[in-house]
Short mmCIF file of C-alpha atoms and ligand atoms in Angstrom, two decimals:
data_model
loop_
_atom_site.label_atom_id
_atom_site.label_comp_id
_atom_site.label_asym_id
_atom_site.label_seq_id
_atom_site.Cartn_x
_atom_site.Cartn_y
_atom_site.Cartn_z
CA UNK V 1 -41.87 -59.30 -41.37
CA UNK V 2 -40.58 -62.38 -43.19
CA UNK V 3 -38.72 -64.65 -41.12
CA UNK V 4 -35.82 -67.15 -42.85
CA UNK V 5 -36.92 -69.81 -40.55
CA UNK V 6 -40.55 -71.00 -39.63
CA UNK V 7 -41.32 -69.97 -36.10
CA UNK V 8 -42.10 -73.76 -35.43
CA UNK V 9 -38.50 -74.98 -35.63
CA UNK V 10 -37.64 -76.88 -33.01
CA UNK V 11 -36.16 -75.19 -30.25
CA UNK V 12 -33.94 -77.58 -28.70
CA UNK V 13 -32.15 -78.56 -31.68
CA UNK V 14 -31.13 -74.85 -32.40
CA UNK V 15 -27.49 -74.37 -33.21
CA UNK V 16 -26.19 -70.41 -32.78
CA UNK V 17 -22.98 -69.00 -34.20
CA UNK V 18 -21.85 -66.47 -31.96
CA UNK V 19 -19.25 -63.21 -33.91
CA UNK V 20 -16.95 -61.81 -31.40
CA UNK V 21 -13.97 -62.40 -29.13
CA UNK V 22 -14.31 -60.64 -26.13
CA UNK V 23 -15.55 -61.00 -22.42
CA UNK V 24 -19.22 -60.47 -23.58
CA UNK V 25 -19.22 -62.68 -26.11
CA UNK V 26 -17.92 -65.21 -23.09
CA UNK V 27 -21.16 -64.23 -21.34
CA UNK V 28 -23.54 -65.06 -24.58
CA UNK V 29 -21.38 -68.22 -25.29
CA UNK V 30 -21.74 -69.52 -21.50
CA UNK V 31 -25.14 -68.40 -21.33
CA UNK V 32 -26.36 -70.16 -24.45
CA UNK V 33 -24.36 -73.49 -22.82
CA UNK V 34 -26.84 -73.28 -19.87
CA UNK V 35 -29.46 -73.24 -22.26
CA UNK V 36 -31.99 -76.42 -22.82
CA UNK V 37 -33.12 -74.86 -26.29
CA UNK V 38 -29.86 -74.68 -27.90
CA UNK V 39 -27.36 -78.00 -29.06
CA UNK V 40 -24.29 -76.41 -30.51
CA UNK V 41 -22.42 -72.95 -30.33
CA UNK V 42 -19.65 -71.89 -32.49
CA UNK V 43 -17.83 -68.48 -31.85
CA UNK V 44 -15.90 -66.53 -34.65
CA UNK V 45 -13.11 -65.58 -33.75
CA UNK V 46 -13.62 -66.69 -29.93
CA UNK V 47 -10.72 -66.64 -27.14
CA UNK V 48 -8.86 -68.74 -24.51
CA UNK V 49 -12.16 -68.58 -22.05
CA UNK V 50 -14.92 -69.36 -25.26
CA UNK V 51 -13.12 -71.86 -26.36
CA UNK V 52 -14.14 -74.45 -23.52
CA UNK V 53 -17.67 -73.51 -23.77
CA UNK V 54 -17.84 -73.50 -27.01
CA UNK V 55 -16.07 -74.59 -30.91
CA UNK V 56 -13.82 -71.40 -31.91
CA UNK V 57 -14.24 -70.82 -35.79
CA UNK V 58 -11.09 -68.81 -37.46
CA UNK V 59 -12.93 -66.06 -39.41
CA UNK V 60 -12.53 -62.00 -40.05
CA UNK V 61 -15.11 -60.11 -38.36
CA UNK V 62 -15.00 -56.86 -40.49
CA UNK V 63 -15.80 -59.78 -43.82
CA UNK V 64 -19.42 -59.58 -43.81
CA UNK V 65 -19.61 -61.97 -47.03
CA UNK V 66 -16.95 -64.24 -45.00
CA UNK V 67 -19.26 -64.16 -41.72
CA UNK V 68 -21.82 -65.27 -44.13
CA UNK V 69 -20.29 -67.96 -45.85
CA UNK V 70 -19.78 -70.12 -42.42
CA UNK V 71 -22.90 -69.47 -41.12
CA UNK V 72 -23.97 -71.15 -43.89
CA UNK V 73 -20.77 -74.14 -43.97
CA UNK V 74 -21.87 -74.97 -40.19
CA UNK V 75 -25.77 -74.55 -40.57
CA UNK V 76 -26.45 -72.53 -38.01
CA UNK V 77 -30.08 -71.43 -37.34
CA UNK V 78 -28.86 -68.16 -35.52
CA UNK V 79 -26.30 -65.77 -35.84
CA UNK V 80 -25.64 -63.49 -32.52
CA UNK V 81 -23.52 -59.97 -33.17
CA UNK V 82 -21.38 -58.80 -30.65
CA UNK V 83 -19.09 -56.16 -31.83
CA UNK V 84 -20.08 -52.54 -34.13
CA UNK V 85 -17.91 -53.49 -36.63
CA UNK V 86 -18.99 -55.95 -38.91
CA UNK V 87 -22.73 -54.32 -37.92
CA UNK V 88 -22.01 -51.20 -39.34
CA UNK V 89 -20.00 -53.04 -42.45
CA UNK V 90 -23.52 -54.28 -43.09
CA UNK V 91 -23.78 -57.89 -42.06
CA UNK V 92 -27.39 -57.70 -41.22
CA UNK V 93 -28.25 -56.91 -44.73
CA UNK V 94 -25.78 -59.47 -46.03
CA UNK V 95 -27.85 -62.30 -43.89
CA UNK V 96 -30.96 -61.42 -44.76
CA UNK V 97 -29.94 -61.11 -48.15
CA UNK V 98 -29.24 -64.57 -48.03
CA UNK V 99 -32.13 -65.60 -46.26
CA UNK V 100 -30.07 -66.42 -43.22
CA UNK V 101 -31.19 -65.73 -39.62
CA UNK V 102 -29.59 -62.74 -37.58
CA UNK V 103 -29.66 -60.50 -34.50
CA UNK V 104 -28.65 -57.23 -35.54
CA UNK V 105 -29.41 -54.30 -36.76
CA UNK V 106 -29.10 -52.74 -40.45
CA UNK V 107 -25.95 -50.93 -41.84
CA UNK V 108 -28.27 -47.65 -41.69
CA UNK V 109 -30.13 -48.48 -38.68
CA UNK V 110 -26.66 -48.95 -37.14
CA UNK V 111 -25.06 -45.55 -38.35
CA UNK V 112 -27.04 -44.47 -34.75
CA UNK V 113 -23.68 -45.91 -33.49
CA UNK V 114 -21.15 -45.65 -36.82
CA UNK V 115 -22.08 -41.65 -37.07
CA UNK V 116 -22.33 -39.35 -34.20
CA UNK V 117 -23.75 -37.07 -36.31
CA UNK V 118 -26.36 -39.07 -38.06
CA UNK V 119 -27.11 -40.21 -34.36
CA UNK V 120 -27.56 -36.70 -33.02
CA UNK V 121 -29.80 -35.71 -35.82
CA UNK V 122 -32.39 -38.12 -35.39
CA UNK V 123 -31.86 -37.16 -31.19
CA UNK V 124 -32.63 -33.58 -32.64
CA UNK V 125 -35.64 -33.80 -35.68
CA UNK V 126 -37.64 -36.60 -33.18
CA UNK V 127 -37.08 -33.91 -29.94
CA UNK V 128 -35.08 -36.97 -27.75
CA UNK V 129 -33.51 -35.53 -24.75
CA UNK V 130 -30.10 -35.35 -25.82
CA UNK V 131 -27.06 -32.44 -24.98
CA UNK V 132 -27.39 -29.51 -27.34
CA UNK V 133 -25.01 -29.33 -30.45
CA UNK V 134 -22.41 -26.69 -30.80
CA UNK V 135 -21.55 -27.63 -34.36
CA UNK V 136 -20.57 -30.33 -36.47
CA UNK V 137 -16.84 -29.65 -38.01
CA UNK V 138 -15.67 -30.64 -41.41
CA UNK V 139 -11.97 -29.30 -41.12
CA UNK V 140 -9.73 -28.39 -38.69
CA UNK V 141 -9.74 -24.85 -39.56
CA UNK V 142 -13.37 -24.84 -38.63
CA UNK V 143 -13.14 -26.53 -35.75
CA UNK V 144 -10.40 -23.94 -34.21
CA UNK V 145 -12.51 -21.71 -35.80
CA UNK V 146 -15.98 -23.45 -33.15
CA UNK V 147 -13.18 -22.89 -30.16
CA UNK V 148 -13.99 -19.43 -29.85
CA UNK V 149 -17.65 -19.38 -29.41
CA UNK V 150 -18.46 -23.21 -27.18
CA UNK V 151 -19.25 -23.11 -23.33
CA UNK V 152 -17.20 -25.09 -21.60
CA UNK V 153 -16.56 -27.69 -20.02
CA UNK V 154 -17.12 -28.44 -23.68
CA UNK V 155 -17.43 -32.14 -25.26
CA UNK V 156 -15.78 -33.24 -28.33
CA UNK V 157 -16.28 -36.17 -30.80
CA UNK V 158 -15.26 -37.54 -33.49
CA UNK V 159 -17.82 -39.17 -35.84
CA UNK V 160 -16.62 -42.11 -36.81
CA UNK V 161 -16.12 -45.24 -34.75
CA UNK V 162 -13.11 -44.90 -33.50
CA UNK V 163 -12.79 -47.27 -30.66
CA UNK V 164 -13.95 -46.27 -27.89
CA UNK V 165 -11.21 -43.40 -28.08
CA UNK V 166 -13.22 -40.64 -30.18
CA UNK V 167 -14.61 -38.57 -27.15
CA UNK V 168 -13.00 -35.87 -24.82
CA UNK V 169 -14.54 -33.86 -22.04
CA UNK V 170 -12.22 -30.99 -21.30
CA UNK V 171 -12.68 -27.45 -19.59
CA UNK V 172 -9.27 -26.86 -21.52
CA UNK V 173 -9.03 -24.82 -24.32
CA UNK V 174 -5.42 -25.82 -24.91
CA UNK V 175 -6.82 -29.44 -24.55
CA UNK V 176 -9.16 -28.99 -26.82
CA UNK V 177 -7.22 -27.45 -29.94
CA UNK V 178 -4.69 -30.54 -29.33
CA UNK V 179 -7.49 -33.11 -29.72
CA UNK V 180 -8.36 -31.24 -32.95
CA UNK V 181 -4.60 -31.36 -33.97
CA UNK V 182 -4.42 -35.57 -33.42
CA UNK V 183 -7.89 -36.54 -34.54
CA UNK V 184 -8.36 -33.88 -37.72
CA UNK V 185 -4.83 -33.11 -38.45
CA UNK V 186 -2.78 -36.28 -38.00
CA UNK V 187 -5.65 -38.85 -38.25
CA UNK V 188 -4.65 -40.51 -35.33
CA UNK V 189 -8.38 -41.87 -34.92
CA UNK V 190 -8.27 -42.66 -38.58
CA UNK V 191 -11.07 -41.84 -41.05
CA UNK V 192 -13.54 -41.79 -37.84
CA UNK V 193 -11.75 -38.74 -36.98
CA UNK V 194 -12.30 -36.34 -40.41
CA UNK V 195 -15.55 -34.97 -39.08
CA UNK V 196 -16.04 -33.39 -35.32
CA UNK V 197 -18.85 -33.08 -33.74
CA UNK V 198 -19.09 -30.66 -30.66
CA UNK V 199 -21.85 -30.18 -27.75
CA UNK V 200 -22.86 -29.06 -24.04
CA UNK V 201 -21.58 -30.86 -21.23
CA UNK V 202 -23.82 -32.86 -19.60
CA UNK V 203 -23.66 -33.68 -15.73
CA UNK V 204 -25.54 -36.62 -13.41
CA UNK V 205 -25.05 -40.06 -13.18
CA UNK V 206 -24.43 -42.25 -16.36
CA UNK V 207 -27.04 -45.11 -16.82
CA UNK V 208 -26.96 -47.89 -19.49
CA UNK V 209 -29.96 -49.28 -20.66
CA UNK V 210 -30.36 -51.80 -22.98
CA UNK V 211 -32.97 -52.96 -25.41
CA UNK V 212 -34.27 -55.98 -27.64
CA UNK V 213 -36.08 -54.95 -30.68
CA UNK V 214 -37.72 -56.96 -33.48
CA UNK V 215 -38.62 -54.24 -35.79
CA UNK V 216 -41.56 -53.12 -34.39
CA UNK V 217 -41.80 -54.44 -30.68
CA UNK V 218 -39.01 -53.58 -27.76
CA UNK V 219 -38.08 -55.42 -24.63
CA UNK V 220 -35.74 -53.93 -22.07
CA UNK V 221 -33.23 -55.48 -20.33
CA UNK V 222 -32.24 -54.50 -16.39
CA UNK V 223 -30.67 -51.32 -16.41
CA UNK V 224 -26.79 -51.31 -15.33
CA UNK V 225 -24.02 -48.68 -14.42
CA UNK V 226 -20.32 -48.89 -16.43
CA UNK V 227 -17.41 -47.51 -14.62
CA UNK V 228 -15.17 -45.95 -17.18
CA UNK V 229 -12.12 -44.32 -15.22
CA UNK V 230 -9.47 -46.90 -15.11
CA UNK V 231 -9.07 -46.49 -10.87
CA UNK V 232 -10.92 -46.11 -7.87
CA UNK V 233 -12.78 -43.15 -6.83
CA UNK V 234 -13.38 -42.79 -10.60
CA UNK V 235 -9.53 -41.78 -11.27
CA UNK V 236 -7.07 -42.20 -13.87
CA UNK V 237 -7.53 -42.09 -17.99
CA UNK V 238 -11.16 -43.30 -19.25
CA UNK V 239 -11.20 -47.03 -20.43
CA UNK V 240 -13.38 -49.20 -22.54
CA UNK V 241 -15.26 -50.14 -19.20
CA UNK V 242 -13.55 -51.55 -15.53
CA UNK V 243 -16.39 -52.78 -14.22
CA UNK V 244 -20.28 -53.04 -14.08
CA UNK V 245 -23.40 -53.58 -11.38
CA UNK V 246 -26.64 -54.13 -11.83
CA UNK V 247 -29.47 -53.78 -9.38
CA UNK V 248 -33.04 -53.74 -8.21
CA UNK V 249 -33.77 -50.30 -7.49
CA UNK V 250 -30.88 -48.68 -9.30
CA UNK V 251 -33.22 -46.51 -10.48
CA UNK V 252 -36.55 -45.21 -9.07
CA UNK V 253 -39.68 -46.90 -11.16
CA UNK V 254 -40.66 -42.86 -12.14
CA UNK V 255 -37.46 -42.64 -13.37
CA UNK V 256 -37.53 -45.40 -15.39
CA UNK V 257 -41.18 -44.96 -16.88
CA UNK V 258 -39.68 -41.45 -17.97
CA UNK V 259 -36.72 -43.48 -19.83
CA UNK V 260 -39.53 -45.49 -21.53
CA UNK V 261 -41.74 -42.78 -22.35
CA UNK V 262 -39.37 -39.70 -23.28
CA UNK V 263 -36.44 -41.16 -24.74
CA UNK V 264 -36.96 -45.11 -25.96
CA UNK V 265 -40.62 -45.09 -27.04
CA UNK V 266 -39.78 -42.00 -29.46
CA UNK V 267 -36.77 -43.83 -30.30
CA UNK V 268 -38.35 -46.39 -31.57
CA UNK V 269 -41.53 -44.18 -33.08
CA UNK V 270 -38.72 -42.42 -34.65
CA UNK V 271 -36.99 -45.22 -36.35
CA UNK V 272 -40.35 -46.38 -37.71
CA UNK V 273 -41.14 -42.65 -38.79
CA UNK V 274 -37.74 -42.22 -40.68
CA UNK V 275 -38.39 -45.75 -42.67
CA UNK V 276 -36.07 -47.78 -40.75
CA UNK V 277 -36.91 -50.84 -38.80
CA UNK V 278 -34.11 -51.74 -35.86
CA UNK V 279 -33.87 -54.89 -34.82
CA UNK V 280 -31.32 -56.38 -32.49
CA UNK V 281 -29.62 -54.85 -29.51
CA UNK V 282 -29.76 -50.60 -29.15
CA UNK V 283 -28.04 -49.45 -26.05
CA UNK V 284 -28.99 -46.16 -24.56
CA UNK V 285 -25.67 -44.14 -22.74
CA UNK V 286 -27.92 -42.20 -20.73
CA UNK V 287 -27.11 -38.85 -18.68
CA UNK V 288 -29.61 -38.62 -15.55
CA UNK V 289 -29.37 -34.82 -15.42
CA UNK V 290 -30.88 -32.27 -13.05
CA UNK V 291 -33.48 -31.67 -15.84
CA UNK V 292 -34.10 -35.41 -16.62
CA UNK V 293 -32.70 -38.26 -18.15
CA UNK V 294 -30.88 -37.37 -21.82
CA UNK V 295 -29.09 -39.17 -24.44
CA UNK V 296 -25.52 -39.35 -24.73
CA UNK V 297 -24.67 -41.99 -27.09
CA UNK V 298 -26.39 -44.75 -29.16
CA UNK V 299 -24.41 -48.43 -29.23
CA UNK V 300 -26.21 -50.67 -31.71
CA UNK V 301 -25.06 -53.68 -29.50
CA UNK V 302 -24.89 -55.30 -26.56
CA UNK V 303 -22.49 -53.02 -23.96
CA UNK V 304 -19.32 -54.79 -23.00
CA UNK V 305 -18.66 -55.20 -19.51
CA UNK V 306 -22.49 -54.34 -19.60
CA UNK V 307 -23.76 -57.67 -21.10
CA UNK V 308 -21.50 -59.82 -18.00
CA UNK V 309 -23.55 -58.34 -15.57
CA UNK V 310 -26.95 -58.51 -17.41
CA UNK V 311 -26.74 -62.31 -18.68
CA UNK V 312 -26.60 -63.50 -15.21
CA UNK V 313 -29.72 -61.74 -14.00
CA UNK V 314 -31.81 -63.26 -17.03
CA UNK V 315 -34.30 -65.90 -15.95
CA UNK V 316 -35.54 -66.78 -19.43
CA UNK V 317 -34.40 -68.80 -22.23
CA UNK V 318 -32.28 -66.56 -24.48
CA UNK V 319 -31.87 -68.18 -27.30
CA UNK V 320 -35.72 -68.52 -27.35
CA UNK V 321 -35.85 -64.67 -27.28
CA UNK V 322 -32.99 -63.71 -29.52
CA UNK V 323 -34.65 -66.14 -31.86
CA UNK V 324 -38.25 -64.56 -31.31
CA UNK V 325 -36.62 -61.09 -32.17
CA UNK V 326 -35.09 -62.11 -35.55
CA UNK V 327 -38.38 -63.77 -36.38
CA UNK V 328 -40.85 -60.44 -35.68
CA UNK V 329 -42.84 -61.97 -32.23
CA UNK V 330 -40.95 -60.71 -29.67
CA UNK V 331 -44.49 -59.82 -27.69
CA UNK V 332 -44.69 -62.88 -26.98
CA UNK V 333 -41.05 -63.79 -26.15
CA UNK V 334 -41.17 -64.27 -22.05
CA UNK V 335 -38.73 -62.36 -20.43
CA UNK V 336 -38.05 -62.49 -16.56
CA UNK V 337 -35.52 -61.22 -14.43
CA UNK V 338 -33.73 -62.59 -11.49
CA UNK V 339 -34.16 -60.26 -8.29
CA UNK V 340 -31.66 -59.05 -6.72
CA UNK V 341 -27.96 -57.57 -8.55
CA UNK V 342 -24.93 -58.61 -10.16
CA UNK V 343 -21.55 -57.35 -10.33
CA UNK V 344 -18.56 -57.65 -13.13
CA UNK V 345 -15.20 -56.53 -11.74
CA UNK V 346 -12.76 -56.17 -14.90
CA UNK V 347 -8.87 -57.20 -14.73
CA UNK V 348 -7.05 -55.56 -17.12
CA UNK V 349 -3.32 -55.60 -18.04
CA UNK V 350 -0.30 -53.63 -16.43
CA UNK V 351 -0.35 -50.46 -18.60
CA UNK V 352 -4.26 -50.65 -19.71
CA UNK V 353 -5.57 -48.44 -21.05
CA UNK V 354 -2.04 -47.18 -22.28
CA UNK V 355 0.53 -49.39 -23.73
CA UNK V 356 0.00 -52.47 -21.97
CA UNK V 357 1.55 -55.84 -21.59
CA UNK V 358 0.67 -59.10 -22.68
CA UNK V 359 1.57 -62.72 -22.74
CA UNK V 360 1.61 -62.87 -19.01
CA UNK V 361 0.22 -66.68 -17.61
CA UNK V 362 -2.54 -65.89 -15.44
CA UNK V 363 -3.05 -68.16 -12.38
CA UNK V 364 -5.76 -69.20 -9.93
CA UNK V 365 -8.90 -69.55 -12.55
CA UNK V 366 -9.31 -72.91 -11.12
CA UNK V 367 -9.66 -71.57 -7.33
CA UNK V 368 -11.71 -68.64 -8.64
CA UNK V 369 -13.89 -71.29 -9.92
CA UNK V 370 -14.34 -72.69 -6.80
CA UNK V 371 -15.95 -69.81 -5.00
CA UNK V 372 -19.83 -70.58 -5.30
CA UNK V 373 -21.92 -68.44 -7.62
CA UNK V 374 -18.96 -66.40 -9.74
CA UNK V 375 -17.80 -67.04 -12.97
CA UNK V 376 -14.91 -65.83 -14.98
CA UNK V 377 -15.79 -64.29 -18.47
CA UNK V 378 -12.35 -64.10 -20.82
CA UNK V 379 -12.10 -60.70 -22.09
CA UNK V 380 -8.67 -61.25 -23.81
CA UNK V 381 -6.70 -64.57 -23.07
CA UNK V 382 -5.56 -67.16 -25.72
CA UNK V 383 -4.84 -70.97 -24.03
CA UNK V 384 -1.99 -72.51 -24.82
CA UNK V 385 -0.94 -75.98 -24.27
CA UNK V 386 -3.87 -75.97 -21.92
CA UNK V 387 -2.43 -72.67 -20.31
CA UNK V 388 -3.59 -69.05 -20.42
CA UNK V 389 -1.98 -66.21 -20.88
CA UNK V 390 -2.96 -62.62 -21.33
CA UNK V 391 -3.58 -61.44 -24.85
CA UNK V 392 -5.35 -57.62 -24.37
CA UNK V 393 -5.69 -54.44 -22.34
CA UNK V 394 -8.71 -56.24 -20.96
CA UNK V 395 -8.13 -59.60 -19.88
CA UNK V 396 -11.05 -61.23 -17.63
CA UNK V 397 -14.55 -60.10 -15.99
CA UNK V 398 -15.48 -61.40 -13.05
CA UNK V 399 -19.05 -61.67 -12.03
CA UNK V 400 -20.89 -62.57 -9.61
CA UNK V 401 -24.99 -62.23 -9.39
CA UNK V 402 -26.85 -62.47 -5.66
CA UNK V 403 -29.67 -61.41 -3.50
CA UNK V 404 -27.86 -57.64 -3.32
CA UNK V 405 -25.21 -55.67 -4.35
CA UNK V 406 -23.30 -56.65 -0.80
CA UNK V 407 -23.49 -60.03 -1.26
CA UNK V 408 -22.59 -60.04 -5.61
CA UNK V 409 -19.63 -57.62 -4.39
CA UNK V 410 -18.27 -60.28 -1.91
CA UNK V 411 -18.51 -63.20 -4.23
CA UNK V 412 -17.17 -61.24 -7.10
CA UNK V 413 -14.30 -60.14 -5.31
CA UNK V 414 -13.29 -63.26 -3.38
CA UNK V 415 -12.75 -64.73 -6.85
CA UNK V 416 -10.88 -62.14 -8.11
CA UNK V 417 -8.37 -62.07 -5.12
CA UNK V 418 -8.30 -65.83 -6.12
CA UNK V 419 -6.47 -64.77 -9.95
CA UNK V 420 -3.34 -63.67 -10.83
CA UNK V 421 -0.74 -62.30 -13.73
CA UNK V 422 2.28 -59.94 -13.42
CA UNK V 423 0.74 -56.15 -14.02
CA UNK V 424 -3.17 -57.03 -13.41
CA UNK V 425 -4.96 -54.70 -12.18
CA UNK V 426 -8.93 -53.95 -11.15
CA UNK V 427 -10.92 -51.53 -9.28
CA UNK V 428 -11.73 -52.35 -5.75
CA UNK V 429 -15.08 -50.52 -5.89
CA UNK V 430 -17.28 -51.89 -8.49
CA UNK V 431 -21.24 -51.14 -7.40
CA UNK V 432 -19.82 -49.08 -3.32
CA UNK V 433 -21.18 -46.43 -3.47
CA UNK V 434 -24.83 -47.61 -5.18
CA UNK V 435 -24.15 -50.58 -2.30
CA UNK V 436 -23.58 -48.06 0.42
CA UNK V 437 -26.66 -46.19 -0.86
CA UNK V 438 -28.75 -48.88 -0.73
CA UNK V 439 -27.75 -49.97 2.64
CA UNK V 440 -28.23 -46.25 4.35
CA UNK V 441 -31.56 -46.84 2.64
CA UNK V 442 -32.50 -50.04 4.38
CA UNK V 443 -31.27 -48.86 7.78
P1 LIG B 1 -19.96 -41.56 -25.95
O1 LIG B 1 -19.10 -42.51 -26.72
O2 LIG B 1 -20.63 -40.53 -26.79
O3 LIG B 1 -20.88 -42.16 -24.94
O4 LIG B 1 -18.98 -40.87 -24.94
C1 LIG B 1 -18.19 -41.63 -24.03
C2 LIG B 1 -18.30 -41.03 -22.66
O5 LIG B 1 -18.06 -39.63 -22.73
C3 LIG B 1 -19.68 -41.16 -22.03
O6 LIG B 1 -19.86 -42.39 -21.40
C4 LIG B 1 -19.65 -40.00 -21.05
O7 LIG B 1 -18.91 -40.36 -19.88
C5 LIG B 1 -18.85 -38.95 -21.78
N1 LIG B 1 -19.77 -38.03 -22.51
C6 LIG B 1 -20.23 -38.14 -23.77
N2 LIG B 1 -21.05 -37.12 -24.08
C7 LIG B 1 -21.11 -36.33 -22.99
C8 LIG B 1 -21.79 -35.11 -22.68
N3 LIG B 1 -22.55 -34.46 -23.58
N4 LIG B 1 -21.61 -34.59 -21.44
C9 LIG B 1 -20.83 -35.20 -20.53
N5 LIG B 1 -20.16 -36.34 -20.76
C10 LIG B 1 -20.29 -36.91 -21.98
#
């Protein structure tokens, strides 16, 4: 494993160039600022939030050659991916092409995210828990055609990234043939959408689990739990993510040693078997089912809201590790977690995740700031004239971290109360019922 920089560098002088815009790219940003080991952080493109943490850099993420180029012009001695894109464009290869330092993973090791297909393949030939595959549909003939003969509730997606919008879960037949109609017949999803993919429905309780590789060792980071439906009670439309907790105990430890053993160690033995050596961020969209944990996506990234709630549990140096997995020794990169949980309550625009508004000012940062332990991760906001103003369907993400999921709730939410703009809106329930759980369990 060749590394672009000697391992000795100095590593309080390091400078990091951060690609993204959203709220975890905020979290990185902000985390890197509390950091003794780094001096500098630029973020391409940034937003209203990253910009006072850290120097926003104009710059198209899907560029890879672009992305490049200003990691060299600023000399930065780390580049941190947040977003698929440019990852599955192949900027990975492009830096080390170039000799350049990089967190990421490969164009192919990242089609685990840019191809469901290609994903569930390797699930299938390496024997990965994972939901069984009805088909894979190249037309929409054939997929009408798969209609006939698929359990249901059935589960349909497209293969291609599509963002975020590529999946349904429907018991609907009617359903069904209309998501073929807009993805394969009018290309509503784009190119993402010309092959379909269908499988078993899988029920539990989602999990996301997220790990550091460096090509040949793996570090995990504390598990967390997304919550997609856009209201309480898990109602409404599915969204890009409303909220996150994480928590000691949010699984049992036999649960999570059979995560390690029966779906991440053979992920990784699998990579290595098929020639392909992952480093960066892989996040694991896990089903806990009846018959064991099981696979139901790949990200080859950190998870957004996921990575708000993480960064403030981590007790160790990140740059140091991020730095340690580009460079091939992340066995001896130490990594420590805070006790205790963390919660990320998402406020998202009047409309999200439909047709939403934007430009709205948003008010009361400064009090939210006030309230001891939270901080406010910007999602979508662009300042102006020292103002902000709503810019996306997500706007902020709130977070809080403490000695339990009670106490993170009640900080987290006491700032959000603090913040407003015309239309927000946020779920009032972030990490209850895991909180409620935990609390019959102490009585
Ligand atoms: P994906 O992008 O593949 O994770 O799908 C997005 C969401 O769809 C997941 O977070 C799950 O809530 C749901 N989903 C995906 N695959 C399945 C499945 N096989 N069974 C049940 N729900 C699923």
């Amino acid at each position: 494993m060749t590394a672009a920089h000697a391992p000795t560098i100095v590593a309080d002088a390091m400078k990091i160039l951060v690609i993204g815009g959203g709220g975890r790219e905020h979290a990185l940003v902000w985390q890197f600022r509390r950091t003794p080991s780094v001096r500098k952080v630029w973020c391409v493109p940034g937003n209203g939030g990253i910009a006072r943490d850290a120097e926003c850099v104009a710059g198209d993420t899907s560029n890879v050659g672009e992305l490049a180029d200003v990691a060299v012009r600023l000399g930065a001695d780390l580049t941190v991916v947040g977003p698929e894109k440019p990852l599955v464009l192949g900027i990975a290869d492009e830096f080390s092409r170039r000799r350049l330092r990089l967190v990421g993973p490969s164009r192919q090791c990242a089609q685990l995210e840019g191809s469901k297909v290609f994903a569930k393949r390797f699930l299938e030939r390496h024997r990965i828990p994972t939901a069984r595959m009805y088909g894979v549909c190249e037309s929409p003939a054939d997929a009408y055609r798969a209609l006939e003969s698929v359990d249901w509730p059935l589960v349909m997606k497209a293969d291609g990234l599509c963002g975020g919008k590529g999946v349904l879960v429907t018991a609907s037949r009617d359903e069904a043939s209309s998501f073929v109609e807009r993805v394969m017949e009018k290309h509503e999803l784009g190119a993402g959408g010309n092959t379909m993919m269908l499988e078993e429905a899988l029920t539990g309780r989602e999990l996301s689990l997220i790990v550091l590789s460096d090509g040949e060792h793996f570090v995990p980071l504390v598990p967390a739990r997304d919550h997609k439906r856009a209201f309480d009670q898990d109602k409404g439309p599915n969204t890009g993510g409303m909220g996150v907790y994480s928590t000691d105990g949010i699984i049992s430890p036999e649960l999570e040693r059979q995560v390690l053993e029966t779906i991440v160690r053979p992920t990784f033995d699998g990579l290595l078997a098929d020639g392909l050596q992952y480093k960066g961020f892989l996040y694991f969209g896990l089903m806990l089912t009846p018959q064991g944990p099981k696979v139901l996506e790949f990200n080859c990234r950190l998870g957004d809201p996921e990575t708000q709630a993480i960064v403030p549990r981590m007790d160790f140096d990140l740059a140091d590790v991020l730095a340690a997995s580009a460079d091939g020794r992340l066995d001896r990169a130490p990594v420590a977690w805070r006790p205790g949980a963390s919660v990320c309550v998402v406020m998202a625009s009047g409309g999200y995740p439909g047709a939403y508004q934007a430009g709205k000012k948003i008010e009361g940062l400064a009090d939210a700031a006030k309230v001891p332990g939270a901080v406010v991760f910007h999602a979508g906001t662009e300042l102006r004239d020292g103002i902000n103003y709503t810019c996306s369907g997500r706007v902020l993400g709130v977070t809080a971290a403490g000695p339990d999921l009670a106490a993170a709730r009640i900080t987290t939410y006491d700032a959000v109360r603090r913040i407003r703009f015309d239309g927000a809106h946020y779920r009032s329930d972030i990490g209850l019922s895991q909180s409620k759980a935990n609390g019959a369990a102490a009585d």
